[in-house]
PDB file of C-alpha atoms and ligand atoms in Angstrom:
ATOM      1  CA  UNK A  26      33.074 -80.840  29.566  1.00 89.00           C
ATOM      2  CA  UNK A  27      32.954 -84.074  28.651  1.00 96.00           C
ATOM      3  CA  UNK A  28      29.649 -84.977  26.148  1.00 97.00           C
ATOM      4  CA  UNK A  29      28.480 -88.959  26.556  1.00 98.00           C
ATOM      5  CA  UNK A  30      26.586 -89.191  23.238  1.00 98.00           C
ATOM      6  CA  UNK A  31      23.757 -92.290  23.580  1.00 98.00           C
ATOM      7  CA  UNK A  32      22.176 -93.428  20.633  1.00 98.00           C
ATOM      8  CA  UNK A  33      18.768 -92.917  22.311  1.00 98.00           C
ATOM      9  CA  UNK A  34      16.701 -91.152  25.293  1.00 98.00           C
ATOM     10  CA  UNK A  35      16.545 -94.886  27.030  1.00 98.00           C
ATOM     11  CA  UNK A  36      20.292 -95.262  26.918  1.00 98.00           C
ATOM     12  CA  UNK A  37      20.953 -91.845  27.554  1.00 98.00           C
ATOM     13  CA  UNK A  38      18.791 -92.352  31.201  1.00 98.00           C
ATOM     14  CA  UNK A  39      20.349 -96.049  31.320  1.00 98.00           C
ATOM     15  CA  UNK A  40      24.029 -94.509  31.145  1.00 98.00           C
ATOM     16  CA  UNK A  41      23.129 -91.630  34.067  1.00 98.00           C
ATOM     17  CA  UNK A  42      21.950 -94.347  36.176  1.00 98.00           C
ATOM     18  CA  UNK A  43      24.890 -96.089  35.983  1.00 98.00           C
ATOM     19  CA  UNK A  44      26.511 -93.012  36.451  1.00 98.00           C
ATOM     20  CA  UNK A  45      24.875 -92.745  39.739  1.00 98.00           C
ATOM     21  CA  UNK A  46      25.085 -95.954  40.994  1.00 98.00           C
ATOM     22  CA  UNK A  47      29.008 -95.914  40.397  1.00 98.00           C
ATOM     23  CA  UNK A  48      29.196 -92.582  42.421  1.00 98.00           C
ATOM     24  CA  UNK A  49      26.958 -94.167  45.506  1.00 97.00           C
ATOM     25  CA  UNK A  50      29.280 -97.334  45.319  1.00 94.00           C
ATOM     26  CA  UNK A  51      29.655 -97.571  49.446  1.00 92.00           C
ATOM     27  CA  UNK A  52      27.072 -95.059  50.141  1.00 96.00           C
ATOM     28  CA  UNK A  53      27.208 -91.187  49.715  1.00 97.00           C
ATOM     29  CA  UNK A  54      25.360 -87.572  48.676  1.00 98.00           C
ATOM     30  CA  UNK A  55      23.370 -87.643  45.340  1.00 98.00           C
ATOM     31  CA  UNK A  56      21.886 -84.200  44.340  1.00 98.00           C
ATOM     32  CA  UNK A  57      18.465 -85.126  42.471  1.00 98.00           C
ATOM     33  CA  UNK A  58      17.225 -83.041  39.136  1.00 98.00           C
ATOM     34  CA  UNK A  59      13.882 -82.124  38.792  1.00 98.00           C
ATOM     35  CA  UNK A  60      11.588 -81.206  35.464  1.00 98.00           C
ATOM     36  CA  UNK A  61      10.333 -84.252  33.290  1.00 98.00           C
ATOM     37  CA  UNK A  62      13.833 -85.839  31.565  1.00 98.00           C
ATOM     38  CA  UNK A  63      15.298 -87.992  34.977  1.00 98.00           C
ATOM     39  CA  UNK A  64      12.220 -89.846  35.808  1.00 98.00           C
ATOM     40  CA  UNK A  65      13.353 -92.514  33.246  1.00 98.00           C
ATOM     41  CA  UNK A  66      16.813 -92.656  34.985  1.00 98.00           C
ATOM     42  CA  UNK A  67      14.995 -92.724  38.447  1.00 98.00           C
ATOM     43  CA  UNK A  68      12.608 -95.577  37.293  1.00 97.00           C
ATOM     44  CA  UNK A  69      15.994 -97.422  36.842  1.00 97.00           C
ATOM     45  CA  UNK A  70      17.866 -96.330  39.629  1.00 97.00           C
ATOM     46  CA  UNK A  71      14.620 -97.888  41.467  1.00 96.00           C
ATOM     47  CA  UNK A  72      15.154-101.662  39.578  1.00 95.00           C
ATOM     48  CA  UNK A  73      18.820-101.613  40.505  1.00 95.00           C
ATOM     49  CA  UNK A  74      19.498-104.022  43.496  1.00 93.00           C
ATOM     50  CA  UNK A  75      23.358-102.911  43.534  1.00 94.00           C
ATOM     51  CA  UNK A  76      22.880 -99.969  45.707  1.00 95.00           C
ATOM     52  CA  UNK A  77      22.448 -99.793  49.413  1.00 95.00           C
ATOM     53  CA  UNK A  78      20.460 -96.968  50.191  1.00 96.00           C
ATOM     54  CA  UNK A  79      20.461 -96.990  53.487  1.00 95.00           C
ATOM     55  CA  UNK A  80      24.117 -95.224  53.120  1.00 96.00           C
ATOM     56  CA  UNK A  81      22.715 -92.764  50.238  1.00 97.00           C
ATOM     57  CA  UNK A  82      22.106 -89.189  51.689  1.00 97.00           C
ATOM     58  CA  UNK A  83      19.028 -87.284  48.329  1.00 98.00           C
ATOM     59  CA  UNK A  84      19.309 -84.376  48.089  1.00 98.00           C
ATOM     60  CA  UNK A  85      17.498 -81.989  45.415  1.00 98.00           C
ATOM     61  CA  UNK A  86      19.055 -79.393  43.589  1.00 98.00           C
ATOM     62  CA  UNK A  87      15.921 -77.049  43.084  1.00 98.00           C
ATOM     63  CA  UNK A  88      12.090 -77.196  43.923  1.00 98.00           C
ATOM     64  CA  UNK A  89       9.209 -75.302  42.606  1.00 98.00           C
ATOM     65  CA  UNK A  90       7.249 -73.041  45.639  1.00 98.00           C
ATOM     66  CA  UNK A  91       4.405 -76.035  46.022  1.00 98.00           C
ATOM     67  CA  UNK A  92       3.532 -78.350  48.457  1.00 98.00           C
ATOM     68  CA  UNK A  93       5.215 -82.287  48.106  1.00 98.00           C
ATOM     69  CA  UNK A  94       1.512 -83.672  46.510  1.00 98.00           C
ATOM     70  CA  UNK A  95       1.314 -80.939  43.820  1.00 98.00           C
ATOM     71  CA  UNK A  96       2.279 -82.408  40.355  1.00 98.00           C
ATOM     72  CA  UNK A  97       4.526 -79.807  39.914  1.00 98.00           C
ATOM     73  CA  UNK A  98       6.654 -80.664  43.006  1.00 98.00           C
ATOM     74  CA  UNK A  99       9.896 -81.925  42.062  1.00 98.00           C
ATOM     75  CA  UNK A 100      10.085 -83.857  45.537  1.00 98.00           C
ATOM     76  CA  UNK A 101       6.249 -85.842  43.799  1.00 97.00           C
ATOM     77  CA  UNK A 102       8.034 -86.653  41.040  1.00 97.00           C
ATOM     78  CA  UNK A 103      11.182 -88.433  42.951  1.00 97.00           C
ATOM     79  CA  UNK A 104       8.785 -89.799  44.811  1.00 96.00           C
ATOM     80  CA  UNK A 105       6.490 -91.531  42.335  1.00 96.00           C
ATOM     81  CA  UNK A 106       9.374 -93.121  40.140  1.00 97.00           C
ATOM     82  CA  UNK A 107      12.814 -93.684  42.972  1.00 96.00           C
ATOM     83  CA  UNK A 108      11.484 -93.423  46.920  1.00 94.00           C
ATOM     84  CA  UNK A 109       9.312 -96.604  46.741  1.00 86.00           C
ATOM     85  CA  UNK A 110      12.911 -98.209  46.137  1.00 83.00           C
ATOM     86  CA  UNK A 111      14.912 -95.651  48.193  1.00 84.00           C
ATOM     87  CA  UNK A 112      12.767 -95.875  50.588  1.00 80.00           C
ATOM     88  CA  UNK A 113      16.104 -96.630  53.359  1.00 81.00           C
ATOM     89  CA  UNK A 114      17.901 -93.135  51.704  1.00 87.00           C
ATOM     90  CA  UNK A 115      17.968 -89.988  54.215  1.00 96.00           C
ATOM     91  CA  UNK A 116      15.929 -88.155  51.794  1.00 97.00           C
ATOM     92  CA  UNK A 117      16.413 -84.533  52.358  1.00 98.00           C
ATOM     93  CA  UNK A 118      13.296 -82.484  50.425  1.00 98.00           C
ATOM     94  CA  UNK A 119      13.229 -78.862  49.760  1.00 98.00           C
ATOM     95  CA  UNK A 120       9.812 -77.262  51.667  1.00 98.00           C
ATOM     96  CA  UNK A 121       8.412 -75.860  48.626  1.00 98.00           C
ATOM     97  CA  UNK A 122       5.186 -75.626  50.719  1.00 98.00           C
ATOM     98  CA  UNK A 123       7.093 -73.265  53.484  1.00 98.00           C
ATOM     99  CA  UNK A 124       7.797 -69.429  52.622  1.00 98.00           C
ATOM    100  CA  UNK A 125      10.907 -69.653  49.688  1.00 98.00           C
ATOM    101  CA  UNK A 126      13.195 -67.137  52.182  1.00 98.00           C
ATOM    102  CA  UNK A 127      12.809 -69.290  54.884  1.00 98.00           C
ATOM    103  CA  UNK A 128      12.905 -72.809  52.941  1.00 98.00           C
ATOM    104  CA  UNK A 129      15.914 -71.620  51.201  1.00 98.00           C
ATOM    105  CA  UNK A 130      17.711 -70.405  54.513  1.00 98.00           C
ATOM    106  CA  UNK A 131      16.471 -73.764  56.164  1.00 98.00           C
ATOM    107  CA  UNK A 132      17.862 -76.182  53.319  1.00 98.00           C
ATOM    108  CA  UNK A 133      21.212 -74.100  53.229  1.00 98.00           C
ATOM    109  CA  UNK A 134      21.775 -74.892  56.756  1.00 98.00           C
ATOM    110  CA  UNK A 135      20.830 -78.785  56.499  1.00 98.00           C
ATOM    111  CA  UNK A 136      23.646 -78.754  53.089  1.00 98.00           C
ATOM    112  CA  UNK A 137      26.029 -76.830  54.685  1.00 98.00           C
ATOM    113  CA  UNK A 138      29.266 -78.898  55.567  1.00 98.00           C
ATOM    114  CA  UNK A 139      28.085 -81.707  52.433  1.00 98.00           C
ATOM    115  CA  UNK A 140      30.148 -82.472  49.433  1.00 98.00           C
ATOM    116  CA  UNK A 141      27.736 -83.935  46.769  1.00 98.00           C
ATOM    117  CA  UNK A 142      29.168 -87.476  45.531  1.00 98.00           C
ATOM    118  CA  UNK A 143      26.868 -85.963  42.611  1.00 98.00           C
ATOM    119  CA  UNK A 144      25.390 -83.799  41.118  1.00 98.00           C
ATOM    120  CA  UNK A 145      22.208 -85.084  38.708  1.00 98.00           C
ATOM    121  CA  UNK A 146      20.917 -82.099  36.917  1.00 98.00           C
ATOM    122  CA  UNK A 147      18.549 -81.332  34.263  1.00 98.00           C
ATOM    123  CA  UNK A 148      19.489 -78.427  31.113  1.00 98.00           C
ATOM    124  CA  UNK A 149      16.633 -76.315  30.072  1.00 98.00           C
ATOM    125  CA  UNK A 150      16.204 -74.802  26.369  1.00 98.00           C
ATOM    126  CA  UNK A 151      17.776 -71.856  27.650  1.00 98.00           C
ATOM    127  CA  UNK A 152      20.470 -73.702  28.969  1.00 98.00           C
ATOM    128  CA  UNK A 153      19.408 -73.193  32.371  1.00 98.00           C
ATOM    129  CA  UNK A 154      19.853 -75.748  35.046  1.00 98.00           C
ATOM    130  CA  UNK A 155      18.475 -76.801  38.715  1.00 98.00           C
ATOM    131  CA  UNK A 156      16.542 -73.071  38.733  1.00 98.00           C
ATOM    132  CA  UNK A 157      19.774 -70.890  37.783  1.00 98.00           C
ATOM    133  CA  UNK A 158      18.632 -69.189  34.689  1.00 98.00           C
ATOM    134  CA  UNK A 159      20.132 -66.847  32.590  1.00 98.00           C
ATOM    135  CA  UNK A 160      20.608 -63.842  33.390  1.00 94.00           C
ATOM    136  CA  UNK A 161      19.745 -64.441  37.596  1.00 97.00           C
ATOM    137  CA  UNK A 162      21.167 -62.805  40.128  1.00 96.00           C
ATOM    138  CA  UNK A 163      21.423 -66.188  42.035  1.00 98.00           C
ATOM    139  CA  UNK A 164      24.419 -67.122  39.560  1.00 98.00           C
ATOM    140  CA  UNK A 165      26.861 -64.424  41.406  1.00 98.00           C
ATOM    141  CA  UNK A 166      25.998 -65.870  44.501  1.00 98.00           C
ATOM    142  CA  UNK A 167      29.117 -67.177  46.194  1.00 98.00           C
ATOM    143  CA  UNK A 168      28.052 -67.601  49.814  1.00 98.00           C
ATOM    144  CA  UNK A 169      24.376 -68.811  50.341  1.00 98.00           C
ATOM    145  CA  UNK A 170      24.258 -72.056  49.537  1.00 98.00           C
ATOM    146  CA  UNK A 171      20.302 -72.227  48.441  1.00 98.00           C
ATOM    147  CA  UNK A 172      18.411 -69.018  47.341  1.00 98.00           C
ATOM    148  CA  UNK A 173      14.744 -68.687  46.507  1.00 98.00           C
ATOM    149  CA  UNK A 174      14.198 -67.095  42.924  1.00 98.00           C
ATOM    150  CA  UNK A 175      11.617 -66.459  40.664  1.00 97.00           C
ATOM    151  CA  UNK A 176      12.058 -68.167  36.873  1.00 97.00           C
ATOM    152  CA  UNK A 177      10.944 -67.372  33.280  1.00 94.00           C
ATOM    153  CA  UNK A 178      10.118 -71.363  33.457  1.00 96.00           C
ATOM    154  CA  UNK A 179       6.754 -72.326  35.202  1.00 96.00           C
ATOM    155  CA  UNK A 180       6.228 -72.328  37.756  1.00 97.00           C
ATOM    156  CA  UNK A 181       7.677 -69.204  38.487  1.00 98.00           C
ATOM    157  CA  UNK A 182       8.685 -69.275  42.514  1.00 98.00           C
ATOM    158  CA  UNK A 183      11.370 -71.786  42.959  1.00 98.00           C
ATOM    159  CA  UNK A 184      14.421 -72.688  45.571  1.00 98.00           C
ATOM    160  CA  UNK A 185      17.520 -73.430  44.016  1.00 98.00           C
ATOM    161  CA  UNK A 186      20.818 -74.604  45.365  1.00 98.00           C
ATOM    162  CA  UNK A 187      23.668 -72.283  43.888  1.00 98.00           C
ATOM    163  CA  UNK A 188      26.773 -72.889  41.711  1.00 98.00           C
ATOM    164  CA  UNK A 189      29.334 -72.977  44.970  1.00 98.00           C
ATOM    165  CA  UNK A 190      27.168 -76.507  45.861  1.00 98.00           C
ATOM    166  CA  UNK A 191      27.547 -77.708  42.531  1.00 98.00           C
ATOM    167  CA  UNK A 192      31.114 -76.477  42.212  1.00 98.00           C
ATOM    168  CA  UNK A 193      32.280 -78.562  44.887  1.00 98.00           C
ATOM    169  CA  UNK A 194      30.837 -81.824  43.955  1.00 98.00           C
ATOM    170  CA  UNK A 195      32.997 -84.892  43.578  1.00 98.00           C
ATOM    171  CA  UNK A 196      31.061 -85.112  39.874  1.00 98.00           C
ATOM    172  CA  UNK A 197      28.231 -83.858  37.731  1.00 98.00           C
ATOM    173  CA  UNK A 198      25.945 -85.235  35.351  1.00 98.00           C
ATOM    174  CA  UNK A 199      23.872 -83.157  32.873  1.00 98.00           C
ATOM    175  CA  UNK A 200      21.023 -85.401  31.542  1.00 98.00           C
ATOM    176  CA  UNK A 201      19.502 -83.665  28.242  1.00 98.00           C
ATOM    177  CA  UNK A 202      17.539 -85.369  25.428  1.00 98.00           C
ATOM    178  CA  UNK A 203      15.510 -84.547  22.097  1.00 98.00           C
ATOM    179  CA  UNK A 204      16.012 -81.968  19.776  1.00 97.00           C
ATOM    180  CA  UNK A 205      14.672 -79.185  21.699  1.00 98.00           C
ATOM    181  CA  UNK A 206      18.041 -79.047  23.705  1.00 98.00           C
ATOM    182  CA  UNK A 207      20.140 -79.521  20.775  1.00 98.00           C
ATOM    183  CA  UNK A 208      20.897 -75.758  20.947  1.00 98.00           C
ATOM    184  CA  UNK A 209      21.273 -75.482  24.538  1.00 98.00           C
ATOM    185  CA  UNK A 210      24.285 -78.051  24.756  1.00 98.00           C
ATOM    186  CA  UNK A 211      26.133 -76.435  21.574  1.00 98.00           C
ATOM    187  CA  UNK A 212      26.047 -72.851  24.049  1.00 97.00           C
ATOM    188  CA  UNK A 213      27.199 -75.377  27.066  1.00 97.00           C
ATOM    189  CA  UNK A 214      29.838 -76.715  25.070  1.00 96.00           C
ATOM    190  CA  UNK A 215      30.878 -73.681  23.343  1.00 96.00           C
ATOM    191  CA  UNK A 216      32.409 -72.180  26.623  1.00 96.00           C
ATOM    192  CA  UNK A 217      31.710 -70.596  30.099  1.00 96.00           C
ATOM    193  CA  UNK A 218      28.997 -67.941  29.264  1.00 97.00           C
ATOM    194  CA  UNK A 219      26.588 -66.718  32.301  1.00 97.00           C
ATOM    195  CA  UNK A 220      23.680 -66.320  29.195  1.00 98.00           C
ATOM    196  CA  UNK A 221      24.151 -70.379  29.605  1.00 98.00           C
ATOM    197  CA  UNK A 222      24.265 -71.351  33.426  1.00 98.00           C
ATOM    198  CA  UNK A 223      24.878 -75.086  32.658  1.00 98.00           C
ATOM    199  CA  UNK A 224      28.319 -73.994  31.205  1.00 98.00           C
ATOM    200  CA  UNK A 225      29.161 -72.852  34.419  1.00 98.00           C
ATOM    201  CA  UNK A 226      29.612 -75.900  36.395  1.00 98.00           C
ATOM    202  CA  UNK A 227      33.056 -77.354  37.027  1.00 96.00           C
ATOM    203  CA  UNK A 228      34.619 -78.073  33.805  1.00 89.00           C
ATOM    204  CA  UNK A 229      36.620 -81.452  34.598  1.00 91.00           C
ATOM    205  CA  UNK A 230      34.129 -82.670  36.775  1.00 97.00           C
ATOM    206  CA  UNK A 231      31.088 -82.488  34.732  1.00 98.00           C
ATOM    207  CA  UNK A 232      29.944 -84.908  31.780  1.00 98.00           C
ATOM    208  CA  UNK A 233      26.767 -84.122  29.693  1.00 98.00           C
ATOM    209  CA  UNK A 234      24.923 -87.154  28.828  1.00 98.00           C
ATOM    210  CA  UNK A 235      22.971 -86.712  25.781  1.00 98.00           C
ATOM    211  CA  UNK A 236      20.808 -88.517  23.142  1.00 98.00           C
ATOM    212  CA  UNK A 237      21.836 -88.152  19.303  1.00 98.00           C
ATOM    213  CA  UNK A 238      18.802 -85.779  18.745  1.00 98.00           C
ATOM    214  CA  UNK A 239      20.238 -83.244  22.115  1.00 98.00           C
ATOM    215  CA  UNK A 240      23.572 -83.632  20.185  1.00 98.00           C
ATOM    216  CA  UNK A 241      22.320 -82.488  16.876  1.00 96.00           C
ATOM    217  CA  UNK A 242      23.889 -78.773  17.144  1.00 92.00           C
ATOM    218  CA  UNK A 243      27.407 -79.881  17.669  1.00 92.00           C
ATOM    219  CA  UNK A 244      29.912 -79.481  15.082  1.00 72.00           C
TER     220      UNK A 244
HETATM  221  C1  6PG B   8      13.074 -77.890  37.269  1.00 86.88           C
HETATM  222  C2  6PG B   8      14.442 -78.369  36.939  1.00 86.88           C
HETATM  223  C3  6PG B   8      14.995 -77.748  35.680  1.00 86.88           C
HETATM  224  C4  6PG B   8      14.931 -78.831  34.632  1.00 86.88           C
HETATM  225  C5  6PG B   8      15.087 -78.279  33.233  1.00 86.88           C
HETATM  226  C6  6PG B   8      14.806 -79.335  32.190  1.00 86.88           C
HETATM  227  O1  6PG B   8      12.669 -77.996  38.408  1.00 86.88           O
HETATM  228  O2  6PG B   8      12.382 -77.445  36.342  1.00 86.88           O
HETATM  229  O3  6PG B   8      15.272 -78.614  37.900  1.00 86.88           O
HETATM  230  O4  6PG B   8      16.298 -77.283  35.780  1.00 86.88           O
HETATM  231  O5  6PG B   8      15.931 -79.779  34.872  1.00 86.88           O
HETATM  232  O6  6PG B   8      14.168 -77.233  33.085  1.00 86.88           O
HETATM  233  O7  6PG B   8      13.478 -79.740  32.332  1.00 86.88           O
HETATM  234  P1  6PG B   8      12.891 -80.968  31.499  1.00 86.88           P
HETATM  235  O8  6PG B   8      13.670 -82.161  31.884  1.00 86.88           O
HETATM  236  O9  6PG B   8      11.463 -81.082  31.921  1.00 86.88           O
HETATM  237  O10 6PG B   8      13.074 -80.621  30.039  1.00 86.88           O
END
């Protein structure tokens, strides 16, 4: 995988928005990440004016099992920091509010038939990413293309899209910062391991961006 190594957390969001904004040159499908690292990059996507998104199609690549006003919601979060901007985007939100089988089953039919432009995902400590964690049955799956799942990560009920979405995506970026992930991108980098779900997305296609303090572990 290729590692983008930014001097600090502000570049490191500064360099994924740029990394976005290439990929929706002329419009296109942007998977979102969730947790607390992108709302920097989102905050920035939001002050660009080089990006029409009225040709953008948002997509998110995992919710937490809440409704859209819960601080916990993934889709709140998106909302508060990149929608006032993206307002013109076809945003399409997980229904963490609606029962996870049917959600999941409802958002795999509305993806099926996309190619992500990108993929913007997150890397937990345990080197999990969108809500594929270690260890989950939901990283064998090879046919649904969202699953509902419950996490070691609070909250526990989530809806994630699985590795065959991410697989297929023209690129991904894997935004990680601070020491506390420092470990979990040495196990990415070290080699395809199920124990570390990030290092299972498409090797040639995906490029961690980290800050010094996330690269701290690597040789
Ligand atoms: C979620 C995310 C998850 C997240 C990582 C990192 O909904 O929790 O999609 O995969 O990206 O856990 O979270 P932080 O950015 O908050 O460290």
């Amino acid at each position: 995988m290729r590692i983008s190594v930014l001097d600090s957390p502000e570049e490191a969001a500064e360099h994924a928005a740029a990394l976005v904004a290439d990929a929706l040159a002329g419009g296109g499908h942007l998977s979102l990440a969730g947790g607390g690292t992108p709302r920097r990059t989102y905050e920035l996507l939001a002050a660009r004016d080089d990006i029409d998104w009225g040709v953008v199609d948002l997509w998110f690549g995992d919710e937490r099992c809440v409704p859209p006003d819960d601080p916990e919601s993934n889709y709140r979060m998106v909302a508060e920091t990149l929608l006032s901007a993206a307002g013109a985007a076809r945003v399409h939100r997980i229904r963490g509010e609606d029962d996870p089988d049917e959600a999941a089953m409802d958002y795999a039919a509305e993806i099926a038939g996309v190619r992500l432009d990108l993929a913007l995902l997150g890397l937990g400590e345990d080197a999990h990413t969108a809500s594929l964690f270690p260890g989950s049955p939901a990283l064998a799956e090879r046919d649904r293309l969202a699953l509902p799942v419950t996490a070691v990560k609070p909250p526990p009920r989530r809806i994630t899209l699985t590795l065959p979405v991410f697989e297929a995506a023209r690129s991904v970026v894997v935004l990680a910062v601070g020491e506390g992930k420092a470990a979990a991108v040495a196990a990415v980098n070290a080699g395809r391991d199920p124990q570390h779900p990030a290092s299972l997305l498409p090797d040639g296609r995906t490029e961690l961006v980290i800050d010094r303090a996330a690269a701290a572990s690597l040789a």
